[in-house]
mmCIF file of C-alpha atoms in Angstrom:
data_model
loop_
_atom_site.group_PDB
_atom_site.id
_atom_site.type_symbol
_atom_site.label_atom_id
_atom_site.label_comp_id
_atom_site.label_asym_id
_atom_site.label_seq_id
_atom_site.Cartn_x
_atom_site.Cartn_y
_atom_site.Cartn_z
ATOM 1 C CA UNK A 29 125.203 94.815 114.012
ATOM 2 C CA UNK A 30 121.744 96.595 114.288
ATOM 3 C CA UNK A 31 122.042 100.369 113.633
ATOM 4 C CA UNK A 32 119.224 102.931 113.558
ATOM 5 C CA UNK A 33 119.957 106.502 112.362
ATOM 6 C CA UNK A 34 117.162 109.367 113.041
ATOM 7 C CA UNK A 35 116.829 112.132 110.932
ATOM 8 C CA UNK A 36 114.803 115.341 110.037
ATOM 9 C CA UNK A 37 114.585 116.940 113.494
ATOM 10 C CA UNK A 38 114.676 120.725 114.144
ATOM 11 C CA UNK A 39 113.430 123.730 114.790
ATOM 12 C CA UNK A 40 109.696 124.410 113.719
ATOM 13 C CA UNK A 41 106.782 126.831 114.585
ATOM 14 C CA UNK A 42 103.837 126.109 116.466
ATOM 15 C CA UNK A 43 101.374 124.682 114.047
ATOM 16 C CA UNK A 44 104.172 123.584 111.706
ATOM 17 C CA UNK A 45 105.232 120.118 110.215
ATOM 18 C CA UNK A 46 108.089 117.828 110.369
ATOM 19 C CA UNK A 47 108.458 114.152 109.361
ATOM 20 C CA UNK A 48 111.314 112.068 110.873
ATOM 21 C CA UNK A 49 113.227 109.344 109.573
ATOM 22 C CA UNK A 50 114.711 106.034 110.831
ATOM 23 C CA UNK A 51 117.041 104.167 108.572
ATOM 24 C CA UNK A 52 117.752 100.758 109.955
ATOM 25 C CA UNK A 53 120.575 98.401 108.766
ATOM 26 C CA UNK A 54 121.083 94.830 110.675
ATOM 27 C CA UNK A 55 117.106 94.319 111.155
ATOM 28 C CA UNK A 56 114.581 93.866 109.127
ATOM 29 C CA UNK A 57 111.957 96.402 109.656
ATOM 30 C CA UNK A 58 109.080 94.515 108.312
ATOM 31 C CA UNK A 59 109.347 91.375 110.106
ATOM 32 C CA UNK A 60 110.341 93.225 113.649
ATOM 33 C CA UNK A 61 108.158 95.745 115.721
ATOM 34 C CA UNK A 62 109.419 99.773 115.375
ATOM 35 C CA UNK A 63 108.801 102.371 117.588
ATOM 36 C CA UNK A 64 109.498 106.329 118.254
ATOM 37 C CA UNK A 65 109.949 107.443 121.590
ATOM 38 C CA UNK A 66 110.663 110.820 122.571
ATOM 39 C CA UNK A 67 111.748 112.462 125.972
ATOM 40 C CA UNK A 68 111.769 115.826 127.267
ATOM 41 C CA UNK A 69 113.851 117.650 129.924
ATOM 42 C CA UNK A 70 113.313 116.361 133.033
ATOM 43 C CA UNK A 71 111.043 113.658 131.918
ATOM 44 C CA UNK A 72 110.887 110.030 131.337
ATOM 45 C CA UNK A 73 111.188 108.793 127.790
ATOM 46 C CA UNK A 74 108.228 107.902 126.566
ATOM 47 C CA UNK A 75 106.063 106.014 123.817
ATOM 48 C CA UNK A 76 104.950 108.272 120.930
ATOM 49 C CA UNK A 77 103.946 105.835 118.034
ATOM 50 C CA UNK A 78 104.794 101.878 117.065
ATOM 51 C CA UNK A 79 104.163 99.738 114.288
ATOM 52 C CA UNK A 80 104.017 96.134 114.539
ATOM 53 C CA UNK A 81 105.416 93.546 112.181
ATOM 54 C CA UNK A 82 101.949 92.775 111.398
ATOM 55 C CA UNK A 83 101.425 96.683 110.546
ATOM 56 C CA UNK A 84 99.204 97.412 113.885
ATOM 57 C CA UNK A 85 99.812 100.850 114.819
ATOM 58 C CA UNK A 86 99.442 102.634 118.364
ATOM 59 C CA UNK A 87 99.612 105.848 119.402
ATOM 60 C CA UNK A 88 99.661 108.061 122.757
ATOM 61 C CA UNK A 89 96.703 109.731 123.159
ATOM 62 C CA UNK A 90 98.618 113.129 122.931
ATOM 63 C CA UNK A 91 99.481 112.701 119.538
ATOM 64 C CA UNK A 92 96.983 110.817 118.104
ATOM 65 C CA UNK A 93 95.107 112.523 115.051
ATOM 66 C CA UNK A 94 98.328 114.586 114.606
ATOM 67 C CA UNK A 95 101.279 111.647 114.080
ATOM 68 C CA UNK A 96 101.525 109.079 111.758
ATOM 69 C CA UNK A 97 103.955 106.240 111.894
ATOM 70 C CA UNK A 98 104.787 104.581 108.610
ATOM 71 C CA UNK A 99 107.473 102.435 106.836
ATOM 72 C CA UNK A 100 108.913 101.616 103.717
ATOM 73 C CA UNK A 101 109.957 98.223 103.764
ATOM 74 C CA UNK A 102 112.072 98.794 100.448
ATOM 75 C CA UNK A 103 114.021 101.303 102.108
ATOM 76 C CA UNK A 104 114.266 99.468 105.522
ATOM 77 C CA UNK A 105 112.855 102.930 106.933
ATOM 78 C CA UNK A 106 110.160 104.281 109.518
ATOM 79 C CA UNK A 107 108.948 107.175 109.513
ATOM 80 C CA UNK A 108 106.704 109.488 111.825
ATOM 81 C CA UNK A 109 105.048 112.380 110.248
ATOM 82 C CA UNK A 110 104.032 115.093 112.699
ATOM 83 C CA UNK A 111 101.682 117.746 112.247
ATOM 84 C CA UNK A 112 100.342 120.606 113.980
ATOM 85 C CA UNK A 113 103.244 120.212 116.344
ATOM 86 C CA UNK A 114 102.854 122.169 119.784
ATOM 87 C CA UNK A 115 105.432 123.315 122.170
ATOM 88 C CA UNK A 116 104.345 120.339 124.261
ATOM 89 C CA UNK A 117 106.523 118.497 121.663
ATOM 90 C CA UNK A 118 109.480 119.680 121.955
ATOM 91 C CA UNK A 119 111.856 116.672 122.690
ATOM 92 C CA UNK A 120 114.678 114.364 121.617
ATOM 93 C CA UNK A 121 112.929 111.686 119.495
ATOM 94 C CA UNK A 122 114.375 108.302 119.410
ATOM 95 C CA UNK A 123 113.794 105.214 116.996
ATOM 96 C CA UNK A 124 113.569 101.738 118.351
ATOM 97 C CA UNK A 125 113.387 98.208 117.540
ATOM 98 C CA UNK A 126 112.101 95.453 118.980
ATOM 99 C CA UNK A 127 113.095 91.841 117.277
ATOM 100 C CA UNK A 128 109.808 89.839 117.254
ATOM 101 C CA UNK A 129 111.469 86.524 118.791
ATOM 102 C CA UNK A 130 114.250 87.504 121.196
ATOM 103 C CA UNK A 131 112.538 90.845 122.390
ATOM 104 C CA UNK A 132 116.205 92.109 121.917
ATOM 105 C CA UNK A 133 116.223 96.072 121.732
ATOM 106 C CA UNK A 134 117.441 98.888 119.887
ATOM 107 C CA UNK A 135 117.921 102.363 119.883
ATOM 108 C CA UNK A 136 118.843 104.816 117.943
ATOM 109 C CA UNK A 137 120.836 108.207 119.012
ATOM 110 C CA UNK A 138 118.097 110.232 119.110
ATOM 111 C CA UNK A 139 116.940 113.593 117.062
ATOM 112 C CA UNK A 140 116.188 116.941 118.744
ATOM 113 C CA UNK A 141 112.795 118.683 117.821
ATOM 114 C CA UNK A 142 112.582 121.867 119.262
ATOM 115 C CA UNK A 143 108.884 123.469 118.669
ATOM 116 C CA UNK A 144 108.823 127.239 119.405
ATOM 117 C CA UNK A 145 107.766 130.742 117.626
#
């Protein structure tokens, strides 16, 4: 059973920092292709950042220069590290999983990040 827990959402000034975290259990994180998504109220979710199992990274063009998407492979753990967050970002972020040969997916339950003064 695949299970993906976000964490380190929250409230955060303009400007500010946060890093998420997605622990995985049931999938290898290495070997599969990880994602964060986010969506906002009233909008479609949406790709922010993925890593491949090869470690190719890809961004949205609205956060690119100010996310980072990493992993730790001995933690089985993603990460996205956001900086200079704006309002704009304010959203429920999600962690997903991709398995490299069935294309099965899977989500986490999401993590609100609220960006406001």
């Amino acid at each position: 059973q695949v299970q993906l827990v976000e964490s380190g959402g929250g409230l955060v000034q303009p400007g500010g920092s946060l890093r998420l975290s997605c622990a995985a259990s049931g999938i290898i994180i290495s070997t599969n292709n990880m994602g964060w998504y986010r969506q906002a109220p009233g909008k479609e979710r949406e790709l922010v950042a993925a890593v491949t199992s090869g470690g190719t990274t890809n961004y949205a063009d609205s956060v690119k220069g100010r996310f980072t998407i990493s992993r730790d492979n001995a933690k089985n753990t993603v990460y996205l590290q956001m900086n200079s967050l704006k309002p704009e970002d304010t959203a429920v972020y999600y962690c997903k999983a991709v398995r490299v040969i069935s294309r099965l997916a899977y989500w986490g339950q999401g993590t609100q990040v609220t960006v406001a003064s």
